[in-house]
Tab-separated table of C-alpha atoms in Angstrom:
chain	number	residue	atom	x	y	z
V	41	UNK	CA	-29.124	23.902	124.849
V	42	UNK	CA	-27.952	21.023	122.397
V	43	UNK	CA	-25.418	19.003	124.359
V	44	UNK	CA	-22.864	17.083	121.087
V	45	UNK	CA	-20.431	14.058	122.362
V	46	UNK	CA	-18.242	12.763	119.452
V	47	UNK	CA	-18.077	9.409	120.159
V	48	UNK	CA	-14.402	8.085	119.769
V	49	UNK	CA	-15.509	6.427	116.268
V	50	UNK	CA	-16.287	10.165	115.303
V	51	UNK	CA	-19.825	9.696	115.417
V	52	UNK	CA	-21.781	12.427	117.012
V	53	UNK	CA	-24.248	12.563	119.483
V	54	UNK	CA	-26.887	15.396	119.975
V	55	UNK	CA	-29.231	16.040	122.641
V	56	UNK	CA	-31.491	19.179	122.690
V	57	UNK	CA	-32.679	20.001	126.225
V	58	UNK	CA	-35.854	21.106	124.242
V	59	UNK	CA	-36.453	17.476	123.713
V	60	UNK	CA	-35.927	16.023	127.311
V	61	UNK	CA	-39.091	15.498	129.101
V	62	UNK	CA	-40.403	16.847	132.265
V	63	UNK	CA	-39.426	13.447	134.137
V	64	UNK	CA	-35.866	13.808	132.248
V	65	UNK	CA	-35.763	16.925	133.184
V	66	UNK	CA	-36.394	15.716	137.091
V	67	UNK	CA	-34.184	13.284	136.447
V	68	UNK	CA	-31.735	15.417	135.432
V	69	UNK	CA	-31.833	17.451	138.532
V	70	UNK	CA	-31.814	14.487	141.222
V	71	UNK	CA	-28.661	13.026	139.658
V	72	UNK	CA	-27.025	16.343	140.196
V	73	UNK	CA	-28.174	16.622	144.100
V	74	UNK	CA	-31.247	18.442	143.398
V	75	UNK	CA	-29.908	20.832	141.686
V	76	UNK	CA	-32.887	23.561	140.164
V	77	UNK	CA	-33.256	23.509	136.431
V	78	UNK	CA	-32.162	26.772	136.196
V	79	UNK	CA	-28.934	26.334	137.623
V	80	UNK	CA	-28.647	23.389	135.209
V	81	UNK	CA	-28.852	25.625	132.071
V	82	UNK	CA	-26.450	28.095	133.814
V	83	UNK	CA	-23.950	24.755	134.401
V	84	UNK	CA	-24.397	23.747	130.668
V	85	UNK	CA	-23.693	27.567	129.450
V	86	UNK	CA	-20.327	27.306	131.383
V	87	UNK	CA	-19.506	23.819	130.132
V	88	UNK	CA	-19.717	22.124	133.613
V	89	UNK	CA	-18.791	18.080	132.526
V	90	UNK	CA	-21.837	16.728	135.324
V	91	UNK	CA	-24.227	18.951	133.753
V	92	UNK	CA	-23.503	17.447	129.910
V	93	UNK	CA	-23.118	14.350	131.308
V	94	UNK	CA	-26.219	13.979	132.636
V	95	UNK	CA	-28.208	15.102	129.504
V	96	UNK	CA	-26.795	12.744	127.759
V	97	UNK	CA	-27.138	9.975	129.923
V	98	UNK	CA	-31.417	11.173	130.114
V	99	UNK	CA	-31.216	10.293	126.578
V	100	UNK	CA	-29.961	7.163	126.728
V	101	UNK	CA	-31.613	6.195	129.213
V	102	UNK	CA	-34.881	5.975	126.921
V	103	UNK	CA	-32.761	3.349	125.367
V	104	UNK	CA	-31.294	1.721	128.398
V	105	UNK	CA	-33.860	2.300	131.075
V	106	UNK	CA	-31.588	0.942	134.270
V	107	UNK	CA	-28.663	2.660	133.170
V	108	UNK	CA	-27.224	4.622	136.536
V	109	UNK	CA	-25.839	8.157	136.563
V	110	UNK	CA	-22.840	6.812	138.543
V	111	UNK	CA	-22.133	4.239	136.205
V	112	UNK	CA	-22.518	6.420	132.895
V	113	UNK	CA	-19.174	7.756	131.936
V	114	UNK	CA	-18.127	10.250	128.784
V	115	UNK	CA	-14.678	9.110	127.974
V	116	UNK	CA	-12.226	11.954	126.589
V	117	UNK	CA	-15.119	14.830	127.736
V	118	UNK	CA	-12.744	17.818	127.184
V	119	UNK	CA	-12.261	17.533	123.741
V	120	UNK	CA	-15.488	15.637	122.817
V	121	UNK	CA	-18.082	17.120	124.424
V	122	UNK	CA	-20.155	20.348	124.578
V	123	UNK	CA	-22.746	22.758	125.162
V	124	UNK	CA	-24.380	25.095	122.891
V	125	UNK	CA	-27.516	27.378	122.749
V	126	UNK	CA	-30.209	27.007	120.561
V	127	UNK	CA	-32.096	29.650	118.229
V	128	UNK	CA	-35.000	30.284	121.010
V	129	UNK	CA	-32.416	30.582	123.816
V	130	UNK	CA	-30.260	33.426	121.113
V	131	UNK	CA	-33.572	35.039	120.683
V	132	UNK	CA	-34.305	35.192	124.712
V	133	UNK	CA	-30.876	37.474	125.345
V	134	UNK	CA	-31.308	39.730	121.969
V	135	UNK	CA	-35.435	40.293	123.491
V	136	UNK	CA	-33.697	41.020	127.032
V	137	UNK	CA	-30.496	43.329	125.290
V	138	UNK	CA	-32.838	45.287	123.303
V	139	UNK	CA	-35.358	45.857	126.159
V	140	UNK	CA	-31.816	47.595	127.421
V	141	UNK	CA	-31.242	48.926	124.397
V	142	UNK	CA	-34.217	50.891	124.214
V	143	UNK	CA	-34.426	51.917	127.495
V	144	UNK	CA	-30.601	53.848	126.791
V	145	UNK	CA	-31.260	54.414	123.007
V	146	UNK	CA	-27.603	52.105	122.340
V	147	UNK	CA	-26.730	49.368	120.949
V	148	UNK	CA	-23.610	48.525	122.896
V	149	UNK	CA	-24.839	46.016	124.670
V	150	UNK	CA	-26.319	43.993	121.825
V	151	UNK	CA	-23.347	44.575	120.348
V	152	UNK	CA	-21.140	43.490	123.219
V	153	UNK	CA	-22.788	40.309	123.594
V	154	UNK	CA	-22.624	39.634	119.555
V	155	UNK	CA	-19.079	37.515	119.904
V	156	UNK	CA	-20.216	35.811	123.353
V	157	UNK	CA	-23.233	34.501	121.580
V	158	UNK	CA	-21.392	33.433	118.893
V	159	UNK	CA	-18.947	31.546	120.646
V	160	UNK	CA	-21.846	29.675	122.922
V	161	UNK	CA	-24.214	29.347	119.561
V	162	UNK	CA	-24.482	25.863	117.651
V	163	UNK	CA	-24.850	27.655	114.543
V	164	UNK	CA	-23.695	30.689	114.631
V	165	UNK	CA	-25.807	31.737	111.460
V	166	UNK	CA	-28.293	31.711	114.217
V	167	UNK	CA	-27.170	35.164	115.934
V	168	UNK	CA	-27.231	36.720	112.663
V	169	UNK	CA	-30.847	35.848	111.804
V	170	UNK	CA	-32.042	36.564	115.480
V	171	UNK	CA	-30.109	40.181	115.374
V	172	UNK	CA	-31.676	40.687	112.289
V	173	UNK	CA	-35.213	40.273	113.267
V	174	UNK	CA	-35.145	42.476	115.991
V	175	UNK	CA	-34.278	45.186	113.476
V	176	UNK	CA	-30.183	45.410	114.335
V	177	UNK	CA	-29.186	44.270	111.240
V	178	UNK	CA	-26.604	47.000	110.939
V	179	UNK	CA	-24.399	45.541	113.799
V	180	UNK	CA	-24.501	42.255	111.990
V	181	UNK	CA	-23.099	43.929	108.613
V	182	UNK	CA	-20.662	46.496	110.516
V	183	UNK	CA	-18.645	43.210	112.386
V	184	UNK	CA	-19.056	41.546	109.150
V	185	UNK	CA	-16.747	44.558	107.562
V	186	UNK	CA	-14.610	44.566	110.047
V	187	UNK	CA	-13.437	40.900	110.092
């Protein structure tokens, strides 16, 4: 996940999750009541503010080591700040959708999770090249010629 903050000046911030460390990481989960990694990612898919908020303030932390959670604020969060999957995490759910896919001989479920991907991707170029890789190319070009 790549958590962005647009700093009032317009500046932007960017934090990968792939980047935190393991302590971060731990970190991360104590400040939010020992809450499991896992459930993390799941908070940052749906946006949760604590869950950005404390990615962001692992990372600055590196550059202000006593900073506390409870003092570390993200003024204006609704319209400044986000969440948004990564290439590896896009190519996770296509590996997972076309296990499915297989398994029933459709694509509608690769294809049903095409505009949910999109909308959670950083760069949404990224869906495209993942879909095409795993050989479902075609859905790519047929949403293409319908928009």
């Amino acid at each position: 996940m790549i958590v962005t903050y647009e700093q009032p000046d317009g500046t932007v911030e960017q934090v990968s999750t792939e980047d935190l460390s393991a302590i971060e990481s731990a970190d991360i989960e104590e400040a939010m009541g020992d809450t499991p990694w896992r459930q993390v990612e799941d908070l940052l898919r749906g946006q949760d503010p604590t869950a950005m908020r404390a990615v962001l303030w692992a990372a600055r932390r590196r550059e202000q080591p006593g900073l506390a959670f409870r003092d570390f604020d993200v003024p204006g969060w609704r319209r400044r700040l986000r969440a948004r999957i990564e290439r590896a995490e896009i190519d996770e759910v296509l590996a997972n959708l076309m296990a499915e896919a297989l398994g029933s001989g459709e694509d509608s479920a690769i294809d049903a999770m095409l505009p949910h991907l999109r909308k959670l991707a950083h760069d949404e170029a990224d869906v495209n090249a993942a879909v095409e890789v795993v050989g479902k190319g075609h859905l790519v070009k047929a949403t293409a010629s319908e928009g």
